[in-house]
Amino acid sequence: MSQKSKLKIGDRVKVQENVGFIKYIGKTKLSEKAKMYGIEFEKEVGENDGSIDSTRYFEGKSKSCVFVKRKKVKLLPNLDTPISASSGSETNEKQSSSSSSTQESPDTNNESDKDKGKEKEKEKDKEDEDEEGNKDEEDQEMKLLKQIEELLIDKDESVILEELERLNREIDLLAVERSSSMNKITLFEKSIEDYSSIKIKENEEEQQNQEIEKLEKEIEMVLSSIHQKNQEEIENQKKISQLKVDIENLGNNELSDKVEQKKEQVIKLTREFEELKEQNQKTEEETTTIRTKIESTRNSHQNEIDDYKKKIDLMDDEILKDEERKKNFGQDIINKKSTKDLELKIEQLERNLKITKKRIFDLELGKNEHLIRMESVLEYRDNINRSNWRHRVMKKNPEIMDLRERINPLSRAISFAKYYSGAKVQVNELLTKKIINQLIMQHFEFERKQSIREKIEEVLSIPYHDVQLRDSRLRTLLRISLREIENLWDLLMTDTSRFGPTKEDRKILLESKIDELGLDMVADEKDVNIWDEPEDNLKNVIYDNGVDPKKIDKSARLLDILHCANVNKLVEKLTNDQTEVRFRDAFIMTYQSFMKPEQLLNKLKQRYNVPPKKTNENKREWIKERNTIQVRVVSVLKSWIKSGWADIDEKLLYKLVDFIKTTILPEKKMAGSGLIKLINDMKASKETSGFLTLTEQPPEVIVPKNLFRTDFTLLDVDEEEFARQFTLMVSELFRKIKPSELVTEAWQKKGLRAKATNVLTLINKFNEFSKHIATVIVQTENVKKRAKMYARFLKIGKSFLEMNNYDSLMSTIAGYTNSAVKRLKLTIAEVPKATAKLLLEYKSILKHDQGYKEYRFRLDKTEPPLVPYLGVFLTDITFISSGSPSTIDGLINFSKRKLLYNVVNKIQEYQRVPYKFHYVHQIQVLLRKELPGKGDKELYRESLKREPRK
C-alpha cells in the first residue's frame, strides 16, 4: 500500500512541530488537481479557519484549521500523545494496562493484537518517510556537489566565495536535519527501554522480541544512513577546502602579476629619479656660475659706490666752502656793492646748491657722471617744470619702480604696505592719530628734545602722556616692521640654495609668516607662457562626463560642460571667438579665488601678443586669427574694468594703462582710446558714486519735532521713518560688498578678514541692532512703557517687511529671541495681541526649516529694491566651498566656481537697484554710530530685576 492511501479522516498527524487531526481530504479551490488535507491543530497556528474563497470545507476551532499538502503531513502512532522524551512514562502505563486487560479476556487480546499491527504499520510508514527524507537529503547533497563543480568553470573569485558561503549555510541546515534524526533515534531507544520495562506474558514474549528486533534493525539502518551522510559531508568539506586552495592560487597568480607591474613602476621611477639627479647637478653648476657672477658684480658695484661716496665727500667740502664764501661775500657786498647785485648772487648760489644736491641724489641712484653734468648744463638753459619728476617716471615705467623696490628697503616697505592694503583697516583701528602723535612726542622726549615735543603739543593742542620707557617706541616699531618685511622679501625673492630651504619649504614658511602677520598670500608658481601651453588634453583641461577634449562639440556652451582646467587654458577659453558671455562673467567674478589681478593682466598680455607667423602657415588666416584674439582680449579688458574696477589698485592701474598705451593703441587706436576713456569714466564715477539721482519722487520725510534740538534721540523718530533711514544705511553697506569678498570666503579666514570689510561691517551692524533692541526693551523700568518699546520695534519690523529689508527683519527677530527679552511674560501680556502676533508672522517667513524654503520662495518673487538676509547666501557659499575641492589633479575646479557664480550673481542682481528715500542727515549720524547695547549676561541680570522669578 502507498503512503497516500494510509491517511484517512480522524488520523492523528504532525505538521512540522504542530499536532492535530485530519478533518478533510479532497480537492479545494486552492488546488483543484492534487488532494489537500484539512487539519485541525490542538493549538492556534494560523489564520485559516477551514475556508478558501468564502467556501468552508470543514468545521473547527477558529485559527486552528489549516490546509496542507501530503508531503508535509506525518502520521503519528494511535496514542493519546506523540512519542517524546516526556511521554515515556505515560506510554508505559498504557501498555501495562493493555497487557493486564489481555489476561482477562480473549476479545481484548485480539483487539490489542490489532492495535499492535496498526502500530507496526505506522512505524513502517515512518521508516518510509525517513527513507524519502534521506533520499531528499542525498539529492540535495548531489545538487551541492554539482554546484561546486560549476563554480570552477568561468567564475570570478567574488562569485565563488558567495557560492561557498551559500553551500556552507546549506551544510549547516543538513547538520540540523541530522540532529533531528539523532533525536528520533533517542526516541526509539527510549521506546525500546519502555517496551523492556513492560511485563509481558509468556504467550506474548516472542511477539515482543520480534518487534524489538525490528526496531533494532531500523536503528541500524538509521545509523548506517547517518554514517553515509557523515562521509559525504567529509568529502564535501574536502572539496570546499580544495576550492579555497584553488581560489588562493588564483589570487596569488594575480598578486604576482601586480607585483611585476609594481616592479616595472619602481624601475621607471628609479630611472626618472636618476634623470632628476642629473638635472639637479646641472642646475647646481649653473647656480654656482651665477653666484660667482653675482659676487663679481657686487664687488664691482661696491667699488663704484665707494668712488661715488668719495665724490660726495668732495662735493660736501665744496658746499661748505660755498657757504663760507656766501657769508664772506655777503659782508663784502654790504660794504661795497648795491642790493641788486647781492640778490643776483644769492639766486646764483641757491641755484648752485640745488644743482649740487641733485647731483648728489643722482650719484646715489647710480647715474653716469657725464649725464649728470649734461643735465646740470640744461638746467640753466631751459625753464622746464621738473617738479615731482620721480612720480611721473614711476608712473610711465613701472619696471623702474620694481627695481627700486628690490634695491631700497624703505621703498620695499612702502610697496608692501600698498600691496597688502587689506590690512590697512586693522592698522587704522589699532594705530589711531592720537597714538601716532603720542609715539612721535615720546620719541623726541626720549631723544631729549623737549622743545620740539612742546612745539608739537602746542600745534596739535594734544597733551603728552609721559611714559617712562627705555627706548624710542616709534623707532622700535619701525625696526620691527622693516625686519618683518625683509624676512618676507627673503622668502619671496631669494634663490633656491643647495644647502638652504627648498622652494616648497620657503612657500610653507611664507604662508605661516603671512598668516602670523594677518596678510594675504602671494602666488608663487612657475609661469608658463600661454602660447607654450600644449593643445587640449586630459592633463590641462577636463570636460564633464570625461569627454575627450579633442572630440568636444564646439557649439556646446562652455560654462555648462567645462569641469577643470589650468590657468592658461581658462584664459585661452576666455579669449576665444566662441566664448559666451556667461562664461566670461563667471570667470571675471570668481578669478580671485585661484589667481591674483596682476596674474590675470600678465596672462592677457601674453594672449594679446600673438606669436609671429610660421613658415608653413597661411598669412591671411594668421592675420584673421590674430585680430579675433586681440579683439577678444580687448573685450575681456572692458568687462574686467566695468565689473572688477574695485579690485584694480593704483599700481595695477599703472601697468594696465601702460599696456594699453604702448601695445594696444599703436595697433588698434579705436579700441585703445575706448579703454582709456572707460578708465577715466570709472575714475569719475568713483568720485561721484556717493550722490544718488532720484528719477521718481520719494515719500515725504516724517520729520520729528525736536530734530534740530540737542536732546534729539532715535526714540523720537517715527517707526516708519526709522525703518526707511535704517534700510538706506543697510542697503548702502550691502551694495558695497564686492564679489572677491565672497568667492574667497575672506570674511571667515583670519588672514583675509581685512579684505572683506564690507561683509564684516554688515554682519556687525546686524548683531549691533539686535543687541540694541534687547537693551532698549530690558532697560525700560515701567511695565507699560516697556510694552510700548516692545511694540515699537515690532512695528519697525513691519516696515522692514513692507520695504523688503529681510536682513534687518532677521536682526529684529534675533533681538526678540534674546533670552533676556523672551522671559518678560508680564511685558508681553501688556502688548496688544494684534501687534504681538507680528513676531510669529516674521518667524514664519524667515524660519530655517528645509534650508529657508519659505524665505527663498518669497525672495524669488520679490522685485528689487531689496536687502536679502545675507546669512543665507554666506551659508550657501560655505557649503559649496566645503563640499567640493578647489583643485582636482592640479587643475582648477571650475565647476565649483560656476556654483559660486550662481550665488554671487544673484547677490549682484539685488545690488543694482537702490532705495528711493530721502536722506536725513541727523538720523543717519545717530544710526551710523555704534548703537547702544549690552552683553547677554548683563541684560539677563537686568531682566531678572525687571521681572523676578516667582
Short mmCIF file of C-alpha atoms in Angstrom, two decimals, residues 48 107 126 263 295 316 321 362 373 409 420 537 573 589 592 636 639 644 666 746 779 921:
data_model
loop_
_atom_site.label_atom_id
_atom_site.label_comp_id
_atom_site.label_asym_id
_atom_site.label_seq_id
_atom_site.Cartn_x
_atom_site.Cartn_y
_atom_site.Cartn_z
CA ASN A 48 -7.10 29.89 8.07
CA ASP A 107 -11.56 -10.49 22.93
CA LYS A 126 7.65 6.42 9.46
CA LYS A 263 58.41 46.33 -10.07
CA GLU A 295 79.71 88.20 -6.41
CA ASP A 316 80.22 118.24 0.66
CA LYS A 321 83.35 126.24 1.03
CA ASP A 362 71.71 111.24 -8.91
CA ARG A 373 76.84 117.22 -15.95
CA PRO A 409 64.43 98.52 1.88
CA TYR A 420 48.76 94.44 1.45
CA ASN A 537 44.41 67.13 -23.42
CA LYS A 573 38.90 79.74 -23.49
CA MET A 589 33.56 87.26 -10.93
CA GLN A 592 40.36 85.89 -7.50
CA VAL A 636 37.66 90.96 -21.70
CA SER A 639 34.33 93.70 -18.92
CA GLY A 644 36.05 94.40 -11.30
CA PRO A 666 49.59 101.76 -31.78
CA ALA A 746 37.58 86.32 3.25
CA GLN A 779 16.34 98.83 30.33
CA HIS A 921 21.45 113.66 7.99
#
